[in-house]
Amino acid sequence: VDIKAKDHHYTIDVGQGVLETIADNLSNQEELESIGIKPNPRLLIITDSNVKPLYADSLEISLREHGLKVQTYPARAGEQSKSRQTRDKIENWMLEQGYDRNTVILAVGGGVVGDLAGTVAYEFLRGIHYIQVPTTLLAQVDSSVGGKVAVNTPKGKNLIGGFWNPSRVYADPRTLLTLDKRNLRAGLAEVIKYGIILDKEFFEYLQQNIDKILARDLDVLTEAIISSCELKANVVMQDPEERLGNRMILNFGHTIGHAVEQASGYKLYHGEAVAIGMMAEARIAVADYGFPEGHFLALNQLVEKAGLPTRIPLDILNKEIIMLVSRDKKAKQGRARFPLPAEIGKMHKFDAAYADFVDNDIILQALDKTR
Ligand SMILES: NC(=O)c1ccc[n+]([C@@H]2O[C@H](COP(=O)([O-])OP(=O)(O)OC[C@H]3O[C@@H](n4cnc5c(N)ncnc54)[C@H](O)[C@@H]3O)[C@@H](O)[C@H]2O)c1
Ligand SMILES: [Zn+2]
């Protein structure tokens, strides 16, 4: 998949075995030059404690066998590592170790590692190259496309960071063989989202192949990852720095999803909360925006088959969700704003925007039906 932003383009390699091509590519001078990296870079693998023994160690060995200078920095696995404290630790360590501008960071892990390593690359000596090696489905279909990098703060998630594109992405579906079921399913929520917002045929492909995906059929996973990256890339390439508003459609399911995720105290994974959010927001679309009932039922069935939750947990109250959605970054004067589907594969466009303000009573009805 080729991504072209204004002054930057890069390739996402998706396929079984692409992990084994990294060392070859990074020791090939022409290859390096073609992605704007100077000869003999010093490499730094940033990974987490789970992914290190699975994929980062063998990558480090193969890079070294190819004569490359490489070290590994493992952060503790988990969202808590996506913090300014961990970022500072890594940057301080890199300064002590004498890393200069001719450094390439390899982010080997899920979305946490991708965002953490991407933020370090964005900041270190005013910006250095980095390469994404996403190892979760979520990271392969979502966080490695779009160039957004950020860390969390106590005031909220993803508040400190920037736009910084990787020089290349290597997404190997074989890494998904070791991923736990719950994380695989959570990533699927975003994959299903792309079908709803952009591509009816892709949605139908997912309906037909959901069992194979859950059984980790690598050919089907490869297809699904490529299509997802292409679909997201088409949206972000039109608007690399999120100025136009067309990226808004990528937030389908996320307004209510984020609220439910937060209200669960992050016990729900992001993808699980997005699955619930898609159900509630699709109900708003059925009630007021002409989204056909039959399309709603098809979405409901696919989300269920994917093993994702479709209902709001009982201990999360409507008023809590309403309070949180009215604070959403898309909200204005306390009124929540939603991108909404017109049919499977197609989003509504409201005047100039891809989201509409929805009254609280309509949101409440949709929430009630999602229990
Ligand atoms: N920058 C973006 O555009 C963007 C987009 C979406 C999400 N994100 C961010 O991504 C993060 C979530 O990413 P995630 O779901 O990948 O979480 P994660 O990185 O925490 O990975 C989930 C768990 O799986 C483990 N793991 C990773 N790969 C594995 C493998 N192949 N086998 C076994 N275990 C493996 C990890 O150690 C971790 O415990 C959030 O912080 C979110 O904000 C960013
Ligand atoms: Zn998401």
Short mmCIF file of C-alpha atoms and ligand atoms in Angstrom, two decimals:
data_model
loop_
_atom_site.label_atom_id
_atom_site.label_comp_id
_atom_site.label_asym_id
_atom_site.label_seq_id
_atom_site.Cartn_x
_atom_site.Cartn_y
_atom_site.Cartn_z
CA VAL A 1 0.00 0.00 0.00
CA ASP A 2 1.45 3.37 -1.00
CA ILE A 3 0.74 6.41 1.12
CA LYS A 4 1.30 9.83 -0.41
CA ALA A 5 1.02 12.92 1.73
CA LYS A 6 2.02 16.37 0.45
CA ASP A 7 5.79 16.18 0.81
CA HIS A 8 6.16 12.66 2.08
CA HIS A 9 5.30 9.26 0.76
CA TYR A 10 5.93 5.85 2.15
CA THR A 11 5.05 2.22 1.64
CA ILE A 12 3.21 -0.17 3.90
CA ASP A 13 4.42 -3.72 3.23
CA VAL A 14 1.74 -6.20 4.19
CA GLY A 15 2.37 -9.93 3.90
CA GLN A 16 3.54 -13.15 5.46
CA GLY A 17 7.27 -12.94 6.03
CA VAL A 18 7.77 -9.19 5.55
CA LEU A 19 9.40 -9.17 8.99
CA GLU A 20 12.29 -11.18 7.55
CA THR A 21 12.91 -8.59 4.81
CA ILE A 22 13.64 -5.70 7.17
CA ALA A 23 17.31 -6.47 7.77
CA ASP A 24 17.97 -6.93 4.05
CA ASN A 25 16.26 -3.66 3.21
CA LEU A 26 18.04 -1.67 5.91
CA SER A 27 21.44 -2.92 4.79
CA ASN A 28 20.76 -2.04 1.16
CA GLN A 29 22.10 1.48 0.43
CA GLU A 30 19.85 2.14 -2.56
CA GLU A 31 16.85 1.04 -0.59
CA LEU A 32 17.81 3.37 2.27
CA GLU A 33 18.35 6.27 -0.07
CA SER A 34 14.95 5.72 -1.66
CA ILE A 35 13.29 6.29 1.70
CA GLY A 36 15.51 9.25 2.57
CA ILE A 37 17.79 7.56 5.13
CA LYS A 38 21.54 8.29 5.07
CA PRO A 39 24.07 5.42 4.83
CA ASN A 40 25.06 3.49 7.97
CA PRO A 41 22.31 4.63 10.30
CA ARG A 42 22.37 3.67 13.94
CA LEU A 43 19.22 1.66 14.72
CA LEU A 44 17.15 1.64 17.88
CA ILE A 45 14.37 -0.90 18.38
CA ILE A 46 11.68 0.37 20.74
CA THR A 47 9.41 -2.46 21.85
CA ASP A 48 7.55 -3.72 24.92
CA SER A 49 8.24 -6.49 27.40
CA ASN A 50 5.79 -8.90 25.72
CA VAL A 51 6.86 -8.34 22.14
CA LYS A 52 10.62 -8.30 22.84
CA PRO A 53 11.06 -12.07 23.20
CA LEU A 54 8.50 -12.79 20.46
CA TYR A 55 9.75 -10.57 17.62
CA ALA A 56 12.18 -7.84 18.68
CA ASP A 57 15.02 -10.13 19.81
CA SER A 58 15.14 -12.08 16.57
CA LEU A 59 14.92 -8.86 14.57
CA GLU A 60 17.83 -7.42 16.54
CA ILE A 61 19.90 -10.53 15.84
CA SER A 62 19.19 -10.46 12.13
CA LEU A 63 19.98 -6.74 11.90
CA ARG A 64 23.29 -7.37 13.65
CA GLU A 65 24.06 -10.30 11.33
CA HIS A 66 23.62 -7.84 8.47
CA GLY A 67 26.34 -5.67 9.99
CA LEU A 68 24.01 -3.00 11.36
CA LYS A 69 24.46 -1.11 14.64
CA VAL A 70 21.42 -1.80 16.78
CA GLN A 71 20.21 -1.61 20.38
CA THR A 72 16.82 -2.43 21.92
CA TYR A 73 14.82 -0.39 24.42
CA PRO A 74 11.97 -2.42 25.94
CA ALA A 75 9.22 -0.48 27.72
CA ARG A 76 6.90 -2.22 30.13
CA ALA A 77 3.89 -3.65 28.24
CA GLY A 78 0.66 -1.71 28.70
CA GLU A 79 -1.03 1.62 28.06
CA GLN A 80 0.69 3.16 31.16
CA SER A 81 3.93 3.22 29.16
CA LYS A 82 2.43 5.67 26.67
CA SER A 83 3.34 8.48 29.04
CA ARG A 84 5.54 11.53 29.10
CA GLN A 85 7.59 9.84 31.83
CA THR A 86 8.47 6.87 29.62
CA ARG A 87 9.06 9.17 26.65
CA ASP A 88 11.46 11.28 28.75
CA LYS A 89 13.29 8.18 29.95
CA ILE A 90 13.85 6.99 26.41
CA GLU A 91 14.92 10.42 25.14
CA ASN A 92 17.31 10.92 28.09
CA TRP A 93 18.77 7.47 27.57
CA MET A 94 19.26 8.17 23.84
CA LEU A 95 21.10 11.42 24.65
CA GLU A 96 23.35 9.61 27.13
CA GLN A 97 24.05 6.93 24.54
CA GLY A 98 25.03 9.61 22.02
CA TYR A 99 22.37 8.95 19.41
CA ASP A 100 22.61 11.56 16.65
CA ARG A 101 20.36 12.58 13.75
CA ASN A 102 21.44 9.60 11.69
CA THR A 103 19.31 7.31 13.84
CA VAL A 104 16.37 5.21 12.72
CA ILE A 105 13.89 4.05 15.32
CA LEU A 106 12.07 0.78 14.74
CA ALA A 107 8.75 0.61 16.58
CA VAL A 108 8.14 -3.11 17.12
CA GLY A 109 4.84 -3.76 18.90
CA GLY A 110 1.23 -2.68 19.17
CA GLY A 111 -0.29 0.79 19.07
CA VAL A 112 1.25 1.70 22.43
CA VAL A 113 4.78 1.13 21.16
CA GLY A 114 3.94 2.78 17.83
CA ASP A 115 2.70 5.95 19.49
CA LEU A 116 5.49 6.06 22.07
CA ALA A 117 8.29 5.42 19.57
CA GLY A 118 6.65 7.74 17.04
CA THR A 119 6.52 10.56 19.58
CA VAL A 120 10.20 10.06 20.43
CA ALA A 121 11.10 10.08 16.71
CA TYR A 122 9.03 13.25 16.22
CA GLU A 123 10.82 15.09 19.01
CA PHE A 124 14.37 13.72 19.13
CA LEU A 125 16.80 16.32 17.72
CA ARG A 126 13.78 17.95 16.04
CA GLY A 127 12.72 14.77 14.32
CA ILE A 128 14.38 11.57 13.10
CA HIS A 129 13.28 8.71 10.85
CA TYR A 130 11.24 5.86 12.18
CA ILE A 131 9.86 2.61 10.84
CA GLN A 132 6.71 0.96 12.11
CA VAL A 133 6.58 -2.78 12.67
CA PRO A 134 3.03 -3.18 14.02
CA THR A 135 2.32 -6.53 15.70
CA THR A 136 -1.34 -6.18 16.74
CA LEU A 137 -4.28 -6.11 14.33
CA LEU A 138 -5.25 -2.68 15.67
CA ALA A 139 -1.80 -1.27 14.99
CA GLN A 140 -1.65 -2.87 11.53
CA VAL A 141 -4.98 -1.47 10.35
CA ASP A 142 -5.19 1.79 12.24
CA SER A 143 -2.32 3.33 14.18
CA SER A 144 0.36 2.81 11.54
CA VAL A 145 -1.65 4.74 8.91
CA GLY A 146 -2.21 8.46 9.28
CA GLY A 147 0.94 9.79 10.91
CA LYS A 148 -0.59 10.74 14.24
CA VAL A 149 1.70 10.15 17.21
CA ALA A 150 0.96 11.00 20.83
CA VAL A 151 1.36 10.10 24.48
CA ASN A 152 -1.23 10.27 27.26
CA THR A 153 -1.45 12.64 30.22
CA PRO A 154 -3.46 12.39 33.45
CA LYS A 155 -5.94 14.84 31.82
CA GLY A 156 -6.64 12.55 28.91
CA LYS A 157 -5.39 10.20 26.20
CA ASN A 158 -3.27 11.27 23.21
CA LEU A 159 -2.99 14.93 24.26
CA ILE A 160 0.72 15.50 23.61
CA GLY A 161 2.24 14.66 20.23
CA GLY A 162 2.21 15.57 16.58
CA PHE A 163 1.93 14.47 12.97
CA TRP A 164 4.98 12.45 11.98
CA ASN A 165 4.90 9.84 9.22
CA PRO A 166 7.03 6.72 9.31
CA SER A 167 9.55 6.07 6.54
CA ARG A 168 8.09 2.62 6.01
CA VAL A 169 5.72 0.15 7.64
CA TYR A 170 6.13 -3.63 7.81
CA ALA A 171 2.89 -5.39 8.78
CA ASP A 172 3.33 -9.14 9.02
CA PRO A 173 0.06 -11.01 9.67
CA ARG A 174 2.08 -13.94 11.07
CA THR A 175 2.65 -11.88 14.19
CA LEU A 176 -1.09 -12.16 14.84
CA LEU A 177 -0.66 -15.88 15.52
CA THR A 178 0.61 -15.09 19.01
CA LEU A 179 -1.86 -12.30 19.76
CA ASP A 180 -4.53 -13.18 22.33
CA LYS A 181 -8.09 -13.58 21.11
CA ARG A 182 -9.43 -10.53 22.89
CA ASN A 183 -6.91 -8.20 21.24
CA LEU A 184 -7.51 -9.80 17.83
CA ARG A 185 -11.24 -9.17 18.16
CA ALA A 186 -10.73 -5.63 19.39
CA GLY A 187 -8.73 -4.87 16.24
CA LEU A 188 -11.55 -6.32 14.15
CA ALA A 189 -13.91 -3.60 15.34
CA GLU A 190 -11.88 -1.02 13.38
CA VAL A 191 -11.78 -3.33 10.35
CA ILE A 192 -15.59 -3.63 10.39
CA LYS A 193 -15.79 0.15 10.78
CA TYR A 194 -13.95 0.66 7.47
CA GLY A 195 -16.56 -1.50 5.72
CA ILE A 196 -19.43 0.51 7.15
CA ILE A 197 -18.01 3.96 6.46
CA LEU A 198 -16.37 3.36 3.08
CA ASP A 199 -16.86 0.05 1.32
CA LYS A 200 -19.90 -2.20 1.01
CA GLU A 201 -17.98 -4.88 -0.90
CA PHE A 202 -15.37 -5.05 1.84
CA PHE A 203 -18.16 -5.36 4.40
CA GLU A 204 -19.55 -8.31 2.45
CA TYR A 205 -16.07 -9.84 2.25
CA LEU A 206 -15.90 -9.66 6.04
CA GLN A 207 -19.37 -11.23 6.40
CA GLN A 208 -18.23 -14.15 4.24
CA ASN A 209 -14.84 -14.58 5.88
CA ILE A 210 -15.35 -13.75 9.54
CA ASP A 211 -14.84 -17.37 10.64
CA LYS A 212 -11.57 -17.59 8.74
CA ILE A 213 -10.40 -14.34 10.28
CA LEU A 214 -11.12 -15.62 13.77
CA ALA A 215 -9.30 -18.86 12.88
CA ARG A 216 -6.37 -16.64 11.78
CA ASP A 217 -6.32 -17.72 8.16
CA LEU A 218 -3.26 -15.75 7.07
CA ASP A 219 -4.40 -15.14 3.49
CA VAL A 220 -7.70 -13.69 4.62
CA LEU A 221 -6.00 -11.63 7.33
CA THR A 222 -3.57 -10.27 4.73
CA GLU A 223 -6.48 -9.25 2.49
CA ALA A 224 -8.33 -7.60 5.35
CA ILE A 225 -5.25 -5.68 6.49
CA ILE A 226 -4.42 -4.45 2.98
CA SER A 227 -7.99 -3.29 2.34
CA SER A 228 -8.17 -1.56 5.72
CA CYS A 229 -4.89 0.28 5.17
CA GLU A 230 -5.99 1.36 1.67
CA LEU A 231 -9.33 2.60 2.91
CA LYS A 232 -7.85 4.58 5.78
CA ALA A 233 -5.03 5.85 3.55
CA ASN A 234 -7.52 7.22 1.01
CA VAL A 235 -9.14 9.28 3.72
CA VAL A 236 -6.00 10.58 5.41
CA MET A 237 -4.16 11.37 2.17
CA GLN A 238 -6.83 13.93 1.32
CA ASP A 239 -6.23 15.60 4.64
CA PRO A 240 -2.83 14.79 6.14
CA GLU A 241 -3.09 17.23 9.05
CA GLU A 242 -6.76 16.94 9.86
CA ARG A 243 -7.84 20.37 8.67
CA LEU A 244 -10.72 19.59 6.31
CA GLY A 245 -13.03 17.47 8.42
CA ASN A 246 -13.26 14.49 6.07
CA ARG A 247 -11.24 12.45 8.57
CA MET A 248 -14.26 12.79 10.81
CA ILE A 249 -15.86 9.69 9.25
CA LEU A 250 -13.10 7.59 10.82
CA ASN A 251 -14.71 8.49 14.14
CA PHE A 252 -17.84 6.49 13.46
CA GLY A 253 -18.64 4.58 16.67
CA HIS A 254 -16.03 6.58 18.55
CA THR A 255 -18.11 9.37 20.13
CA ILE A 256 -20.20 6.99 22.21
CA GLY A 257 -17.36 4.44 22.10
CA HIS A 258 -14.88 6.75 23.84
CA ALA A 259 -17.51 7.61 26.46
CA VAL A 260 -18.22 3.95 27.18
CA GLU A 261 -14.49 3.14 27.21
CA GLN A 262 -13.85 5.91 29.72
CA ALA A 263 -16.91 5.11 31.85
CA SER A 264 -15.78 1.47 32.09
CA GLY A 265 -12.57 2.73 33.68
CA TYR A 266 -10.76 1.31 30.63
CA LYS A 267 -11.82 -2.22 31.54
CA LEU A 268 -13.28 -2.40 28.04
CA TYR A 269 -10.65 -2.42 25.31
CA HIS A 270 -10.85 0.41 22.81
CA GLY A 271 -12.12 -1.88 20.03
CA GLU A 272 -14.79 -3.37 22.30
CA ALA A 273 -16.03 0.07 23.23
CA VAL A 274 -16.01 1.10 19.56
CA ALA A 275 -18.12 -1.98 18.73
CA ILE A 276 -20.72 -0.87 21.29
CA GLY A 277 -20.40 2.72 20.06
CA MET A 278 -21.03 1.65 16.45
CA MET A 279 -24.22 -0.14 17.52
CA ALA A 280 -25.57 2.89 19.41
CA GLU A 281 -24.59 5.37 16.70
CA ALA A 282 -26.03 3.12 13.98
CA ARG A 283 -29.30 3.20 15.95
CA ILE A 284 -29.23 7.01 15.83
CA ALA A 285 -28.72 6.68 12.08
CA VAL A 286 -31.71 4.32 11.78
CA ALA A 287 -33.94 6.56 13.88
CA ASP A 288 -33.15 9.88 12.22
CA TYR A 289 -30.89 9.54 9.20
CA GLY A 290 -32.44 6.87 6.99
CA PHE A 291 -29.91 4.10 7.70
CA PRO A 292 -31.92 1.01 6.66
CA GLU A 293 -32.98 -1.36 9.45
CA GLY A 294 -31.65 -4.29 7.38
CA HIS A 295 -28.20 -2.70 7.26
CA PHE A 296 -28.31 -2.22 11.00
CA LEU A 297 -29.12 -5.91 11.48
CA ALA A 298 -26.24 -6.93 9.19
CA LEU A 299 -23.84 -4.81 11.23
CA ASN A 300 -25.20 -6.23 14.47
CA GLN A 301 -24.76 -9.78 13.21
CA LEU A 302 -21.19 -9.21 12.02
CA VAL A 303 -20.13 -7.55 15.27
CA GLU A 304 -21.66 -10.42 17.24
CA LYS A 305 -19.98 -13.04 15.06
CA ALA A 306 -16.68 -11.27 15.60
CA GLY A 307 -17.16 -11.98 19.29
CA LEU A 308 -17.41 -8.30 20.17
CA PRO A 309 -19.89 -6.82 22.65
CA THR A 310 -22.97 -5.14 21.14
CA ARG A 311 -24.55 -3.83 24.34
CA ILE A 312 -23.66 -1.19 26.91
CA PRO A 313 -22.65 -2.77 30.23
CA LEU A 314 -25.45 -2.30 32.77
CA ASP A 315 -23.30 -0.51 35.32
CA ILE A 316 -22.63 2.34 32.89
CA LEU A 317 -25.44 4.89 33.18
CA ASN A 318 -26.98 6.92 30.35
CA LYS A 319 -26.34 10.20 32.15
CA GLU A 320 -22.66 9.34 32.47
CA ILE A 321 -22.43 8.68 28.72
CA ILE A 322 -24.34 11.87 27.87
CA MET A 323 -22.02 13.89 30.09
CA LEU A 324 -18.95 12.40 28.42
CA VAL A 325 -20.18 12.75 24.82
CA SER A 326 -21.03 16.41 25.36
CA ARG A 327 -17.39 16.93 26.33
CA ASP A 328 -16.15 15.13 23.20
CA LYS A 329 -13.69 17.18 21.13
CA LYS A 330 -16.19 17.34 18.25
CA ALA A 331 -18.96 18.74 20.52
CA LYS A 332 -19.94 22.42 20.46
CA GLN A 333 -21.79 24.18 23.28
CA GLY A 334 -22.36 20.83 24.94
CA ARG A 335 -24.08 19.29 21.91
CA ALA A 336 -22.56 16.04 20.74
CA ARG A 337 -21.66 15.61 17.08
CA PHE A 338 -21.69 12.36 15.15
CA PRO A 339 -20.52 11.10 11.77
CA LEU A 340 -23.43 8.90 10.63
CA PRO A 341 -23.88 6.24 7.94
CA ALA A 342 -26.52 6.64 5.22
CA GLU A 343 -26.11 2.99 4.23
CA ILE A 344 -23.41 0.35 4.54
CA GLY A 345 -20.34 1.76 2.78
CA LYS A 346 -21.51 5.35 2.66
CA MET A 347 -21.51 8.20 5.18
CA HIS A 348 -23.77 11.23 5.24
CA LYS A 349 -22.35 14.59 4.29
CA PHE A 350 -24.03 17.48 6.13
CA ASP A 351 -23.48 20.76 4.29
CA ALA A 352 -19.70 21.04 4.48
CA ALA A 353 -19.14 18.61 7.34
CA TYR A 354 -19.17 14.87 7.83
CA ALA A 355 -20.88 15.00 11.21
CA ASP A 356 -24.15 16.36 12.56
CA PHE A 357 -25.30 17.62 15.95
CA VAL A 358 -27.73 15.21 17.57
CA ASP A 359 -30.15 16.10 20.37
CA ASN A 360 -29.80 14.39 23.72
CA ASP A 361 -33.25 12.78 23.60
CA ILE A 362 -32.36 10.98 20.36
CA ILE A 363 -29.03 9.86 21.83
CA LEU A 364 -30.85 8.61 24.94
CA GLN A 365 -33.31 6.56 22.88
CA ALA A 366 -30.42 4.97 21.01
CA LEU A 367 -28.61 4.22 24.28
CA ASP A 368 -31.75 2.57 25.73
CA LYS A 369 -32.03 0.33 22.68
CA THR A 370 -28.35 -0.63 23.05
CA ARG A 371 -28.93 -2.36 26.40
N1 LIG B 1 -1.71 6.86 16.30
C1 LIG B 1 -2.88 6.44 15.87
O1 LIG B 1 -3.37 6.87 14.83
C2 LIG B 1 -3.62 5.43 16.69
C3 LIG B 1 -4.75 4.81 16.15
C4 LIG B 1 -5.40 3.84 16.90
C5 LIG B 1 -4.91 3.50 18.15
N2 LIG B 1 -3.79 4.10 18.66
C6 LIG B 1 -3.27 3.75 19.98
O2 LIG B 1 -2.93 2.38 20.01
C7 LIG B 1 -2.97 1.94 21.36
C8 LIG B 1 -3.59 0.58 21.42
O3 LIG B 1 -2.85 -0.31 20.61
P1 LIG B 1 -2.94 -1.88 20.80
O4 LIG B 1 -4.34 -2.30 20.89
O5 LIG B 1 -2.07 -2.47 19.75
O6 LIG B 1 -2.36 -2.10 22.28
P2 LIG B 1 -0.93 -2.56 22.83
O7 LIG B 1 0.16 -1.95 22.07
O8 LIG B 1 -0.97 -2.33 24.28
O9 LIG B 1 -0.94 -4.13 22.56
C9 LIG B 1 -1.88 -4.94 23.24
C10 LIG B 1 -1.16 -6.07 24.00
O10 LIG B 1 -0.70 -7.06 23.09
C11 LIG B 1 0.69 -7.32 23.29
N3 LIG B 1 1.19 -7.70 21.97
C12 LIG B 1 1.46 -6.88 20.93
N4 LIG B 1 1.74 -7.59 19.83
C13 LIG B 1 1.64 -8.90 20.18
C14 LIG B 1 1.81 -10.13 19.48
N5 LIG B 1 2.06 -10.14 18.17
N6 LIG B 1 1.66 -11.28 20.15
C15 LIG B 1 1.34 -11.27 21.47
N7 LIG B 1 1.15 -10.16 22.19
C16 LIG B 1 1.30 -8.98 21.54
C17 LIG B 1 1.22 -6.07 23.88
O11 LIG B 1 2.39 -6.31 24.63
C18 LIG B 1 0.07 -5.62 24.78
O12 LIG B 1 0.10 -6.32 26.00
C19 LIG B 1 -3.72 3.00 22.14
O13 LIG B 1 -2.83 3.71 22.95
C20 LIG B 1 -4.29 3.91 21.06
O14 LIG B 1 -4.41 5.24 21.49
C21 LIG B 1 -3.15 5.05 17.94
ZN ZN B 2 -10.37 3.58 17.15
#
